[in-house]
PDB file of C-alpha atoms in Angstrom:
ATOM      1  CA  MET A   1      28.447  15.518  -8.426  1.00 66.00           C
ATOM      2  CA  ALA A   2      30.702  13.770 -10.942  1.00 73.00           C
ATOM      3  CA  ARG A   3      29.475  10.553 -12.510  1.00 78.00           C
ATOM      4  CA  PRO A   4      31.485   7.369 -11.951  1.00 77.00           C
ATOM      5  CA  GLU A   5      33.944   6.722 -14.741  1.00 78.00           C
ATOM      6  CA  LEU A   6      33.113   4.009 -17.260  1.00 78.00           C
ATOM      7  CA  SER A   7      35.606   1.209 -17.578  1.00 80.00           C
ATOM      8  CA  TYR A   8      36.062   0.406 -21.256  1.00 79.00           C
ATOM      9  CA  ARG A   9      38.492  -0.686 -23.900  1.00 78.00           C
ATOM     10  CA  VAL A  10      38.719  -0.417 -27.656  1.00 77.00           C
ATOM     11  CA  THR A  11      39.978  -3.420 -29.592  1.00 74.00           C
ATOM     12  CA  GLU A  12      40.111  -4.692 -33.153  1.00 74.00           C
ATOM     13  CA  HIS A  13      37.110  -6.708 -34.313  1.00 71.00           C
ATOM     14  CA  ARG A  14      36.166  -8.403 -37.566  1.00 70.00           C
ATOM     15  CA  LEU A  15      33.839  -5.425 -38.160  1.00 61.00           C
ATOM     16  CA  GLY A  16      36.673  -2.962 -37.659  1.00 70.00           C
ATOM     17  CA  VAL A  17      36.622  -1.721 -34.071  1.00 72.00           C
ATOM     18  CA  GLU A  18      34.976  -2.952 -30.885  1.00 76.00           C
ATOM     19  CA  LEU A  19      33.979  -0.804 -27.918  1.00 78.00           C
ATOM     20  CA  VAL A  20      33.635  -2.929 -24.765  1.00 82.00           C
ATOM     21  CA  LEU A  21      32.189  -1.624 -21.497  1.00 82.00           C
ATOM     22  CA  SER A  22      33.218  -3.524 -18.362  1.00 84.00           C
ATOM     23  CA  HIS A  23      30.861  -4.005 -15.434  1.00 81.00           C
ATOM     24  CA  GLY A  24      31.453  -1.569 -12.577  1.00 84.00           C
ATOM     25  CA  PRO A  25      30.212   1.667 -10.957  1.00 86.00           C
ATOM     26  CA  GLY A  26      30.175   3.491 -14.301  1.00 85.00           C
ATOM     27  CA  THR A  27      27.937   0.923 -15.998  1.00 86.00           C
ATOM     28  CA  LEU A  28      25.619   0.846 -12.960  1.00 90.00           C
ATOM     29  CA  ASP A  29      25.259   4.630 -13.194  1.00 90.00           C
ATOM     30  CA  LEU A  30      24.669   4.421 -16.961  1.00 88.00           C
ATOM     31  CA  ALA A  31      22.037   1.696 -16.420  1.00 91.00           C
ATOM     32  CA  ASP A  32      20.177   4.026 -14.020  1.00 92.00           C
ATOM     33  CA  ARG A  33      20.240   6.795 -16.628  1.00 90.00           C
ATOM     34  CA  LEU A  34      19.017   4.406 -19.349  1.00 89.00           C
ATOM     35  CA  ARG A  35      16.057   3.296 -17.190  1.00 90.00           C
ATOM     36  CA  GLU A  36      14.722   6.846 -17.470  1.00 90.00           C
ATOM     37  CA  LEU A  37      15.172   7.024 -21.259  1.00 85.00           C
ATOM     38  CA  GLU A  38      11.979   7.832 -23.136  1.00 84.00           C
ATOM     39  CA  GLU A  39      11.267   7.402 -26.826  1.00 81.00           C
ATOM     40  CA  GLY A  40      12.815  10.258 -28.777  1.00 81.00           C
ATOM     41  CA  GLY A  41      15.264  11.019 -25.973  1.00 84.00           C
ATOM     42  CA  GLU A  42      18.916  10.138 -25.682  1.00 86.00           C
ATOM     43  CA  VAL A  43      21.612   9.490 -23.117  1.00 88.00           C
ATOM     44  CA  SER A  44      25.175  10.404 -24.016  1.00 85.00           C
ATOM     45  CA  VAL A  45      28.476   9.261 -22.532  1.00 85.00           C
ATOM     46  CA  SER A  46      31.877  10.798 -23.195  1.00 81.00           C
ATOM     47  CA  MET A  47      35.029   8.755 -22.829  1.00 77.00           C
ATOM     48  CA  ALA A  48      38.607   9.856 -23.383  1.00 67.00           C
ATOM     49  CA  SER A  49      41.570   7.568 -23.669  1.00 61.00           C
ATOM     50  CA  GLY A  50      45.092   8.394 -24.747  1.00 58.00           C
ATOM     51  CA  SER A  51      45.704   6.147 -27.743  1.00 62.00           C
ATOM     52  CA  ASP A  52      42.024   5.481 -28.484  1.00 59.00           C
ATOM     53  CA  GLY A  53      41.151   9.151 -28.880  1.00 67.00           C
ATOM     54  CA  PHE A  54      37.841  10.603 -27.743  1.00 75.00           C
ATOM     55  CA  TRP A  55      34.599   8.600 -27.829  1.00 78.00           C
ATOM     56  CA  ARG A  56      31.064   9.932 -27.490  1.00 81.00           C
ATOM     57  CA  LEU A  57      28.413   7.236 -27.250  1.00 83.00           C
ATOM     58  CA  TYR A  58      24.713   8.012 -27.662  1.00 85.00           C
ATOM     59  CA  PHE A  59      21.925   5.672 -26.576  1.00 85.00           C
ATOM     60  CA  LYS A  60      18.507   6.303 -28.133  1.00 87.00           C
ATOM     61  CA  LEU A  61      15.164   4.533 -27.701  1.00 85.00           C
ATOM     62  CA  ARG A  62      13.386   3.591 -30.940  1.00 80.00           C
ATOM     63  CA  PRO A  63       9.975   1.951 -31.322  1.00 79.00           C
ATOM     64  CA  GLU A  64      11.508  -0.796 -33.490  1.00 75.00           C
ATOM     65  CA  GLY A  65      14.738  -1.806 -35.156  1.00 69.00           C
ATOM     66  CA  THR A  66      17.801  -1.747 -32.929  1.00 70.00           C
ATOM     67  CA  ARG A  67      20.837  -0.386 -34.790  1.00 70.00           C
ATOM     68  CA  LEU A  68      24.387   0.747 -34.144  1.00 71.00           C
ATOM     69  CA  LEU A  69      25.929   3.626 -36.100  1.00 71.00           C
ATOM     70  CA  LEU A  70      29.443   5.070 -36.023  1.00 69.00           C
ATOM     71  CA  ALA A  71      30.859   8.399 -37.138  1.00 69.00           C
ATOM     72  CA  HIS A  72      34.512   9.427 -37.164  1.00 66.00           C
ATOM     73  CA  PRO A  73      34.268  13.213 -37.568  1.00 63.00           C
ATOM     74  CA  GLU A  74      37.862  14.032 -36.575  1.00 70.00           C
ATOM     75  CA  PRO A  75      41.113  12.016 -36.496  1.00 66.00           C
ATOM     76  CA  GLU A  76      40.894  11.564 -32.706  1.00 69.00           C
ATOM     77  CA  GLU A  77      37.109  11.667 -32.286  1.00 72.00           C
ATOM     78  CA  TRP A  78      34.618   8.815 -32.600  1.00 74.00           C
ATOM     79  CA  VAL A  79      30.847   9.121 -32.251  1.00 78.00           C
ATOM     80  CA  ALA A  80      28.690   5.994 -31.953  1.00 78.00           C
ATOM     81  CA  THR A  81      24.903   5.840 -31.696  1.00 80.00           C
ATOM     82  CA  LEU A  82      23.166   2.759 -30.347  1.00 81.00           C
ATOM     83  CA  ALA A  83      19.464   3.089 -31.194  1.00 81.00           C
ATOM     84  CA  LEU A  84      17.555   0.496 -29.168  1.00 81.00           C
ATOM     85  CA  GLU A  85      14.068  -0.909 -29.315  1.00 82.00           C
ATOM     86  CA  PRO A  86      12.499  -1.358 -25.831  1.00 85.00           C
ATOM     87  CA  GLN A  87      13.281  -5.085 -25.487  1.00 85.00           C
ATOM     88  CA  ALA A  88      16.950  -4.586 -26.430  1.00 84.00           C
ATOM     89  CA  LEU A  89      17.231  -1.624 -24.053  1.00 86.00           C
ATOM     90  CA  GLY A  90      15.840  -3.775 -21.233  1.00 89.00           C
ATOM     91  CA  SER A  91      18.357  -6.543 -21.850  1.00 89.00           C
ATOM     92  CA  LEU A  92      21.224  -3.996 -22.040  1.00 88.00           C
ATOM     93  CA  ILE A  93      20.205  -2.467 -18.689  1.00 90.00           C
ATOM     94  CA  GLU A  94      20.040  -5.953 -17.168  1.00 91.00           C
ATOM     95  CA  ALA A  95      23.563  -6.774 -18.423  1.00 89.00           C
ATOM     96  CA  MET A  96      24.916  -3.478 -17.079  1.00 89.00           C
ATOM     97  CA  THR A  97      23.262  -4.035 -13.708  1.00 90.00           C
ATOM     98  CA  ASN A  98      24.067  -7.721 -13.226  1.00 88.00           C
ATOM     99  CA  GLY A  99      27.366  -7.970 -15.083  1.00 82.00           C
ATOM    100  CA  GLY A 100      26.072 -10.318 -17.761  1.00 80.00           C
ATOM    101  CA  GLY A 101      27.192 -10.297 -21.370  1.00 86.00           C
ATOM    102  CA  TRP A 102      25.451  -8.225 -24.050  1.00 86.00           C
ATOM    103  CA  ALA A 103      26.444  -7.682 -27.679  1.00 84.00           C
ATOM    104  CA  ALA A 104      24.795  -5.399 -30.237  1.00 78.00           C
ATOM    105  CA  GLU A 105      25.213  -7.897 -33.067  1.00 76.00           C
ATOM    106  CA  ASP A 106      23.165 -10.451 -31.080  1.00 76.00           C
ATOM    107  CA  ARG A 107      20.237  -8.003 -30.947  1.00 69.00           C
ATOM    108  CA  THR A 108      20.041  -6.820 -34.532  1.00 64.00           C
ATOM    109  CA  VAL A 109      21.183  -7.476 -38.054  1.00 55.00           C
ATOM    110  CA  LEU A 110      23.946  -4.941 -38.498  1.00 52.00           C
ATOM    111  CA  HIS A 111      24.212  -3.056 -41.760  1.00 53.00           C
ATOM    112  CA  PRO A 112      26.940  -4.536 -44.006  1.00 50.00           C
ATOM    113  CA  LEU A 113      28.876  -1.253 -43.893  1.00 47.00           C
ATOM    114  CA  THR A 114      28.949  -1.131 -40.081  1.00 58.00           C
ATOM    115  CA  ASN A 115      32.514  -0.952 -38.859  1.00 63.00           C
ATOM    116  CA  VAL A 116      31.911  -0.936 -35.116  1.00 68.00           C
ATOM    117  CA  HIS A 117      30.797  -3.458 -32.544  1.00 70.00           C
ATOM    118  CA  PHE A 118      29.553  -2.763 -29.016  1.00 75.00           C
ATOM    119  CA  ARG A 119      29.328  -5.087 -26.056  1.00 78.00           C
ATOM    120  CA  VAL A 120      29.103  -5.183 -22.270  1.00 83.00           C
ATOM    121  CA  GLU A 121      30.892  -7.798 -20.220  1.00 84.00           C
TER     122      GLU A 121
END
């Protein structure tokens, strides 16, 4: 069975680029998958969009220190990793389930070289 499609957009942000997930069936499905995430495991999501290229987003559970990392391995391919401590993962799942706002930069001090931002609305 195919997973519901994630509704998202990519925009400019003071950090460089912002990936925004919008509440809907795709985020509800992703929230269910994240509830089962165990330390050391990961959940990945692939998203393709004409002008935005191809995005692969990894969610990982870490014992401490939420962080967001971005790689741009090919001209049309972006890979982001959101490594979450348990409390941040819980608040992300809640935002995805209830449609509340969530932003990575509110959960961690981002590295000065970070050029990506992630949020749920």
